[in-house]
PDB file of C-alpha atoms and ligand atoms in Angstrom:
ATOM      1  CA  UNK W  78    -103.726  30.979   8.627  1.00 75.00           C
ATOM      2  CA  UNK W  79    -100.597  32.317   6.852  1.00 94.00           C
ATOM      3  CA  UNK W  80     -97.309  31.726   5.822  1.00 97.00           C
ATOM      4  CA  UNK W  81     -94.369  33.109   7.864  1.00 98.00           C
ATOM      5  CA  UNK W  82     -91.050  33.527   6.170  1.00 98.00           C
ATOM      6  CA  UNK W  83     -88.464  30.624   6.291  1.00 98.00           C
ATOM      7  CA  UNK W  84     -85.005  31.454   8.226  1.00 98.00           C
ATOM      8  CA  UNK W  85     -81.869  30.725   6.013  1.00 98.00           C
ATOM      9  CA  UNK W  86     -78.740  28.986   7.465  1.00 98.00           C
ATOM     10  CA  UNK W  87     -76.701  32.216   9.190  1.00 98.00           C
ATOM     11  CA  UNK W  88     -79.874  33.161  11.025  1.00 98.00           C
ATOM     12  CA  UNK W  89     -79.304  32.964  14.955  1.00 98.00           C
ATOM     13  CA  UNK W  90     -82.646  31.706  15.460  1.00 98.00           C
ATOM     14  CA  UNK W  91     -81.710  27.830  13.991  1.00 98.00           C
ATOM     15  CA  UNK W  92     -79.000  27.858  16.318  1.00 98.00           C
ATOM     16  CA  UNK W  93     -80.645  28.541  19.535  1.00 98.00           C
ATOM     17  CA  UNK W  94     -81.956  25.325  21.795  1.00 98.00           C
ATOM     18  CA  UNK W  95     -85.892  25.689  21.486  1.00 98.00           C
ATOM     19  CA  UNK W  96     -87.883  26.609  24.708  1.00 98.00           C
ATOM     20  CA  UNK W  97     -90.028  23.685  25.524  1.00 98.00           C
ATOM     21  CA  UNK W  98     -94.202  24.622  24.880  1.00 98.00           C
ATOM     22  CA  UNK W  99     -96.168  24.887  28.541  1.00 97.00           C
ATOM     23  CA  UNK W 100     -99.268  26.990  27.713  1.00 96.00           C
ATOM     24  CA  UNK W 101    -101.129  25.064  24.523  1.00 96.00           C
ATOM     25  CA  UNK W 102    -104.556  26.864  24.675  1.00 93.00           C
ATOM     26  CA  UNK W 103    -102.604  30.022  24.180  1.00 94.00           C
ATOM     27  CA  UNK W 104    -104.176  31.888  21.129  1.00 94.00           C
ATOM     28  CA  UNK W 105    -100.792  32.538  20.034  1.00 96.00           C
ATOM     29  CA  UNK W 106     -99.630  29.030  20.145  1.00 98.00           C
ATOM     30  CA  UNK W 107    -102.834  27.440  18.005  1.00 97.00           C
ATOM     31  CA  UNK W 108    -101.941  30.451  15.077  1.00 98.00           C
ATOM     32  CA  UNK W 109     -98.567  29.149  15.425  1.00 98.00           C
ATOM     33  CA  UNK W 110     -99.263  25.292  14.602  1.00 98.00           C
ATOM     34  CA  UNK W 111    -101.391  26.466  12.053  1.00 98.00           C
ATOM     35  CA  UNK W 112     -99.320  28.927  10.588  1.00 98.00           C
ATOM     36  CA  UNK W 113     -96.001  25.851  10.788  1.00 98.00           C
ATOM     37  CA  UNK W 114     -98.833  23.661   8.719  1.00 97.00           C
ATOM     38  CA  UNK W 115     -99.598  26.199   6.116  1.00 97.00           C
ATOM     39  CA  UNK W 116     -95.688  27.081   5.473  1.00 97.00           C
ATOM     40  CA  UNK W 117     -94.657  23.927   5.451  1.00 96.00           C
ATOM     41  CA  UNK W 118     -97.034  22.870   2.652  1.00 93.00           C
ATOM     42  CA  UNK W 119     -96.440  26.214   0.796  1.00 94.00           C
ATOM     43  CA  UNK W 120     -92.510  25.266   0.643  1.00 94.00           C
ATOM     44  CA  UNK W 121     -93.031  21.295  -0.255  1.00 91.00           C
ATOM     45  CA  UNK W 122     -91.401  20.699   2.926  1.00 93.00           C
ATOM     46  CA  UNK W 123     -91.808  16.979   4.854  1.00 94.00           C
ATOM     47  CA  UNK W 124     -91.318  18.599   8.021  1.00 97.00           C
ATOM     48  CA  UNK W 125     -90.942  21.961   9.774  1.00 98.00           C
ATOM     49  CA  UNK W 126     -89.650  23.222  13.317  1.00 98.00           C
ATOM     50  CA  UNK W 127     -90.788  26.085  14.948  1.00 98.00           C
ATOM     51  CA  UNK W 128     -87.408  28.031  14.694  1.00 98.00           C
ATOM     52  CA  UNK W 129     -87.777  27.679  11.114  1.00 98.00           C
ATOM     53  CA  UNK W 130     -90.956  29.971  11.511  1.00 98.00           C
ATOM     54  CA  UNK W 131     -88.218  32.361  13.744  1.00 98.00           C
ATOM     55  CA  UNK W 132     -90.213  30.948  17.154  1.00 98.00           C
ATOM     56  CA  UNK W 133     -88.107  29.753  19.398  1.00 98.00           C
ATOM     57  CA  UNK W 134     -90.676  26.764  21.000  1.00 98.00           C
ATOM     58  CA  UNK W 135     -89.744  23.319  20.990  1.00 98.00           C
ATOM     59  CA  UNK W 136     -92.844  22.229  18.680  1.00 98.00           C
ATOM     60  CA  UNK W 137     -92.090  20.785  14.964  1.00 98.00           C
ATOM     61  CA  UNK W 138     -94.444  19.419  12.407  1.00 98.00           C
ATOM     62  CA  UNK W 139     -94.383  16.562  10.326  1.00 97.00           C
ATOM     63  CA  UNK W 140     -96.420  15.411   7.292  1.00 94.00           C
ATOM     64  CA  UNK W 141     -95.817  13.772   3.986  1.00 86.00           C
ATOM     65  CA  UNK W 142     -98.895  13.625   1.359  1.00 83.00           C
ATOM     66  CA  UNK W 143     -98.160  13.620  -2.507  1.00 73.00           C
ATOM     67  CA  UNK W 144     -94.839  15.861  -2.451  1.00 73.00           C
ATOM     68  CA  UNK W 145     -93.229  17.487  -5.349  1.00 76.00           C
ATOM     69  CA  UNK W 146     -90.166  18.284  -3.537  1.00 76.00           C
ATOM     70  CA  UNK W 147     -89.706  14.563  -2.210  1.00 77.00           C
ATOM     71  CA  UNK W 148     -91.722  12.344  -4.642  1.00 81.00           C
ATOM     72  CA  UNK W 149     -89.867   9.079  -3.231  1.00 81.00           C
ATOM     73  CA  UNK W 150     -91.012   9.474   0.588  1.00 82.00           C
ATOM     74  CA  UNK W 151     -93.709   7.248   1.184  1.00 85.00           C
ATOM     75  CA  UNK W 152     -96.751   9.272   3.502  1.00 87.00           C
ATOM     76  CA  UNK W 153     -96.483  10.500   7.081  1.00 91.00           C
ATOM     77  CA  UNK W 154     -99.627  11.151   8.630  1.00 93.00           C
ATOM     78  CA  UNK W 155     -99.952  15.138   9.643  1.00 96.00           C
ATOM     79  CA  UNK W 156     -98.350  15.432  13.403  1.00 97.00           C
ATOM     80  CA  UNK W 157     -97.703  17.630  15.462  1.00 98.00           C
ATOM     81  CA  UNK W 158     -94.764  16.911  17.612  1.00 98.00           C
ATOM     82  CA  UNK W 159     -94.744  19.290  20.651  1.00 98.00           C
ATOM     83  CA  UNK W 160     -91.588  18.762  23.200  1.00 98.00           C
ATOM     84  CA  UNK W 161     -90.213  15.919  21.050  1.00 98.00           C
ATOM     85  CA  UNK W 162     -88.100  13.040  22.585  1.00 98.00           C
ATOM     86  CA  UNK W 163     -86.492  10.622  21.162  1.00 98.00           C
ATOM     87  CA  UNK W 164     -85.963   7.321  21.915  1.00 98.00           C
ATOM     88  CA  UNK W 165     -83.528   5.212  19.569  1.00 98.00           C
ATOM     89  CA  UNK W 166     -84.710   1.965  20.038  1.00 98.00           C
ATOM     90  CA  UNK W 167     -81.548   0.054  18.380  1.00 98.00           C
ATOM     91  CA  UNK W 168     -77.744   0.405  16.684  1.00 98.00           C
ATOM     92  CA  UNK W 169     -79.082   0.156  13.290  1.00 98.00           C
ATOM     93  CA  UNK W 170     -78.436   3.379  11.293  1.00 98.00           C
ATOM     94  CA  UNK W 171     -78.784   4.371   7.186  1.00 97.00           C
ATOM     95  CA  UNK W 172     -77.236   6.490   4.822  1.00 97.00           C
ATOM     96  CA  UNK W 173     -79.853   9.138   4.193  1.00 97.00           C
ATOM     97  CA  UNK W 174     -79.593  12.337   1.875  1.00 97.00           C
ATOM     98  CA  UNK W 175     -81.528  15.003   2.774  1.00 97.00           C
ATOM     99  CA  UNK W 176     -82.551  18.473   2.271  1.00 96.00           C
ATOM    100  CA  UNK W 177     -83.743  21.502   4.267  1.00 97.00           C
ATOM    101  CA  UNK W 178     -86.101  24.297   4.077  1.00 97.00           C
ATOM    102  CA  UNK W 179     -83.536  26.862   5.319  1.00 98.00           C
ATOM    103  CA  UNK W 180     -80.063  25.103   3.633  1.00 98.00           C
ATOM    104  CA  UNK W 181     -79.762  25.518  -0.173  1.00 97.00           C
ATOM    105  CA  UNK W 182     -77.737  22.555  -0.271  1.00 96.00           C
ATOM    106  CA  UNK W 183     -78.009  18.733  -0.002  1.00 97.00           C
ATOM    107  CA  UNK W 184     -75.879  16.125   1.301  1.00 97.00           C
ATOM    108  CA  UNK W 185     -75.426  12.445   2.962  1.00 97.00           C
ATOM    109  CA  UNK W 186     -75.860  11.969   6.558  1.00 97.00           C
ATOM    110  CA  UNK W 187     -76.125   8.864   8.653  1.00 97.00           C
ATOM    111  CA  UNK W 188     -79.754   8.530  10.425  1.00 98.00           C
ATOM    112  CA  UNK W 189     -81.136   5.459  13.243  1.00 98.00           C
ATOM    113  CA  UNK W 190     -83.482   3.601  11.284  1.00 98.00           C
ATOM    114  CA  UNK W 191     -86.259   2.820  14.444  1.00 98.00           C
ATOM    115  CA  UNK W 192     -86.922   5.314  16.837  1.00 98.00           C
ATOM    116  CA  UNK W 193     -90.159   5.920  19.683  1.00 98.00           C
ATOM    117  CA  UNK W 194     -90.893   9.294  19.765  1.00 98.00           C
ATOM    118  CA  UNK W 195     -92.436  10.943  23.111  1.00 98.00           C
ATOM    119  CA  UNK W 196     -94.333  13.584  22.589  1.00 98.00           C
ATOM    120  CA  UNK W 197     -97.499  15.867  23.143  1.00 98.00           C
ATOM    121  CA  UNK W 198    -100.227  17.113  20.606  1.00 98.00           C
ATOM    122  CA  UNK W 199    -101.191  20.659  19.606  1.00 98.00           C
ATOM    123  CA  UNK W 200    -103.355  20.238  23.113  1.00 98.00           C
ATOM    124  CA  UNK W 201    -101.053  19.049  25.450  1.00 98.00           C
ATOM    125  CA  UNK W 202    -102.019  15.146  25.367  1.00 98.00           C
ATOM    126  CA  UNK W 203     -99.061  12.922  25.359  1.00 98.00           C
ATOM    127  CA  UNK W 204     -98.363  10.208  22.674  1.00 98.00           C
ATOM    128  CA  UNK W 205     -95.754   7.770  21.983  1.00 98.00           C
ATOM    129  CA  UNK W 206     -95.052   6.817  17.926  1.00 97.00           C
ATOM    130  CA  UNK W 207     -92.685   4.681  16.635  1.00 97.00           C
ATOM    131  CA  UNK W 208     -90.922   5.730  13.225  1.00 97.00           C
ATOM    132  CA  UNK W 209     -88.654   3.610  11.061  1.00 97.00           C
ATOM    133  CA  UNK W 210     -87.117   4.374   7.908  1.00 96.00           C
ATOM    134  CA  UNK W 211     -87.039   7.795   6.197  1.00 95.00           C
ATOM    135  CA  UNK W 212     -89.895   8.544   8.357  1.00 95.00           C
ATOM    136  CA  UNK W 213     -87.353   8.498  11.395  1.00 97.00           C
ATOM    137  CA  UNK W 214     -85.357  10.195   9.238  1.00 97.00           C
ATOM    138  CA  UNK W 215     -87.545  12.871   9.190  1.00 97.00           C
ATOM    139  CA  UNK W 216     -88.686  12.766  12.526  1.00 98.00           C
ATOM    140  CA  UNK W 217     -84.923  13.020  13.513  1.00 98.00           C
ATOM    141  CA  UNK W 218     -83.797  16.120  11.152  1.00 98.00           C
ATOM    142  CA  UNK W 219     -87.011  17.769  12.944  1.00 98.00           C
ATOM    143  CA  UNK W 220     -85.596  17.396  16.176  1.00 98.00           C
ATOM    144  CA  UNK W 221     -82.322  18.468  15.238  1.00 98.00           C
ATOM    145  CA  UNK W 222     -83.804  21.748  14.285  1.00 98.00           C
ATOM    146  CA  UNK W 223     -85.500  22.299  17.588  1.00 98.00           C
ATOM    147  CA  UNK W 224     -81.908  21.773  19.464  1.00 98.00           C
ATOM    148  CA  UNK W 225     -80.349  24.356  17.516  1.00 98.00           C
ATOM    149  CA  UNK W 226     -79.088  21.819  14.917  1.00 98.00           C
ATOM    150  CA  UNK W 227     -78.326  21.310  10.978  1.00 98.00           C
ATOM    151  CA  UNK W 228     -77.913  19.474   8.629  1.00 98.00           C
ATOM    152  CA  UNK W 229     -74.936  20.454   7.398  1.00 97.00           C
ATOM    153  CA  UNK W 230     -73.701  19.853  11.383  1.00 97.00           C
ATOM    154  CA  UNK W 231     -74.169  16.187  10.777  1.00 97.00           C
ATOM    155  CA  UNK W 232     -72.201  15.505   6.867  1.00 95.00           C
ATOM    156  CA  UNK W 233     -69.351  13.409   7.846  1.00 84.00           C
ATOM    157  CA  UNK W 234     -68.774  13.899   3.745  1.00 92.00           C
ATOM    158  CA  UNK W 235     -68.457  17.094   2.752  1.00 94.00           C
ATOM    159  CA  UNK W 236     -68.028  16.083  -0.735  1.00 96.00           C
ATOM    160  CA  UNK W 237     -71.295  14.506  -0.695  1.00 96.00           C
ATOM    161  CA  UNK W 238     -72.792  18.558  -0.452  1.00 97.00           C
ATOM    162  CA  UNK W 239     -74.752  19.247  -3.589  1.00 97.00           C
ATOM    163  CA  UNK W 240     -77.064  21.999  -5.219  1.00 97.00           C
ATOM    164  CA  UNK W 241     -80.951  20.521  -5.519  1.00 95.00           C
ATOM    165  CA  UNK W 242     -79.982  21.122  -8.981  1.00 96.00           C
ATOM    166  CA  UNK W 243     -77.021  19.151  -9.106  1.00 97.00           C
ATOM    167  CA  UNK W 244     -78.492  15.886  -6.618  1.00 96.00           C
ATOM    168  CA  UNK W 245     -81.307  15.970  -9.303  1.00 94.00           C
ATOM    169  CA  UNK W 246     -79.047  15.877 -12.143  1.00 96.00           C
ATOM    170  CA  UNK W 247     -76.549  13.582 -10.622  1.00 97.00           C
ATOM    171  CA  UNK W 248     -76.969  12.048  -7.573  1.00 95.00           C
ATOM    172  CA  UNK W 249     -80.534  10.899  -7.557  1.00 95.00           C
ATOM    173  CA  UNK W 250     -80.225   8.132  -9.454  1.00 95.00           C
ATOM    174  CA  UNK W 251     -78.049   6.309  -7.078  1.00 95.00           C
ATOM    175  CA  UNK W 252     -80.070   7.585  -3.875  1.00 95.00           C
ATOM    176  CA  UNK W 253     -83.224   5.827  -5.203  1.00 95.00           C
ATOM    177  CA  UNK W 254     -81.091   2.717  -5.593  1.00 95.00           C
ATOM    178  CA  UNK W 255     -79.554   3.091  -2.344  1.00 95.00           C
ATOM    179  CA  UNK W 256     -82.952   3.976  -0.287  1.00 95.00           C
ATOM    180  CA  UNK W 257     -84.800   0.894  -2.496  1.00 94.00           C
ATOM    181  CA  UNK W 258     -84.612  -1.547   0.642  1.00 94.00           C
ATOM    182  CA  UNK W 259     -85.415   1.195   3.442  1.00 94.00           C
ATOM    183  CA  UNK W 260     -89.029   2.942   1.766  1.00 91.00           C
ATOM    184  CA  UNK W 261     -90.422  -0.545   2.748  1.00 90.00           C
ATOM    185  CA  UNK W 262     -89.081  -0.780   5.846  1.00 90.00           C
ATOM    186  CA  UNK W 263     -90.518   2.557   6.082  1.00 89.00           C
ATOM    187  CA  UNK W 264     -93.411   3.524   8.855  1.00 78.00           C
ATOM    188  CA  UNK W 265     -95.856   5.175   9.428  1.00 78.00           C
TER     189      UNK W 265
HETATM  190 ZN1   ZN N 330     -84.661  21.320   7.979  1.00 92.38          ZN
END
């Protein structure tokens, strides 16, 4: 168990497509899911991909208890998503704003609200789970990290970029408002 330094936006590693995860009883591999667990919960993240460790594998982890960083999210069970797919499962979409463990800045960007995720667990079985809500959104900014994606990729606004700071000072108020109706819609 440790924690393994977080990559900033500029490092080459967020940007590469992740290698999909074959060998799971690999020693290396179970230090590595533990390792994603313990950062992750070190930084107050909601989520964390492996490239965000600096492993290129095509394994993120999600999990949302009581969080400091995102007091509003209502609780994701710990999961460990290994060679995520996603499945959108209609045309609705929401106006999240979120953050990132390796971005120092916020911003709006649109998100599906239901989604069916395909994946395996730390040991290879396969699983399907459906998110909705800021759940999906999470699920979804996840997966964007394991295809070499950002957030800042996906801000059709770039005014909408803010400090942490700054959102907290001046844009929270009216995120709460505007995320009221999706945290019940919100699952699982
Ligand atoms: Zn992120």
């Amino acid at each position: 168990m440790a924690i393994r330094p977080i990559p900033q936006i500029g490092d080459p590693v967020l940007r590469i497509p992740t290698t999909d995860v074959a060998e799971f009883e690999e020693p290396e591999f179970q230090v590595l899911v533990d390792d994603m667990i313990d950062t992750m919960r070190d930084a107050q993240g909601a989520g964390i991909a492996a490239n965000q460790v600096g492993v290129s594998m095509n394994v993120c982890i999600i999990g949302v208890e009581h969080n400091e960083r995102y007091p509003y999210k209502p609780p994701i069970p710990l999961t460990v998503l290994v060679n995520p797919v996603i499945e959108v499962l209609d045309d609705e979409t929401w106006l999240n704003n979120e953050g990132c463990l390796s971005v120092p800045i916020r911003g709006d960007l649109c998100r599906w609200m239901n989604i069916a995720v395909t994946a395996q667990d730390r040991h290879g079985e396969p699983f399907q789970q459906v998110y909705r809500g800021l759940s999906a959104g999470t699920v979804q900014h996840e997966v964007d990290h394991l295809a070499g994606g950002l957030i800042v990729d996906r801000m059709e606004d770039p005014t909408s970029m803010t400090t942490w700071a700054n959102f907290q000072q001046h844009g929270l108020t009216d995120y709460l408002a505007r995320i009221a109706p999706i945290i019940p819609r919100t699952e699982p």
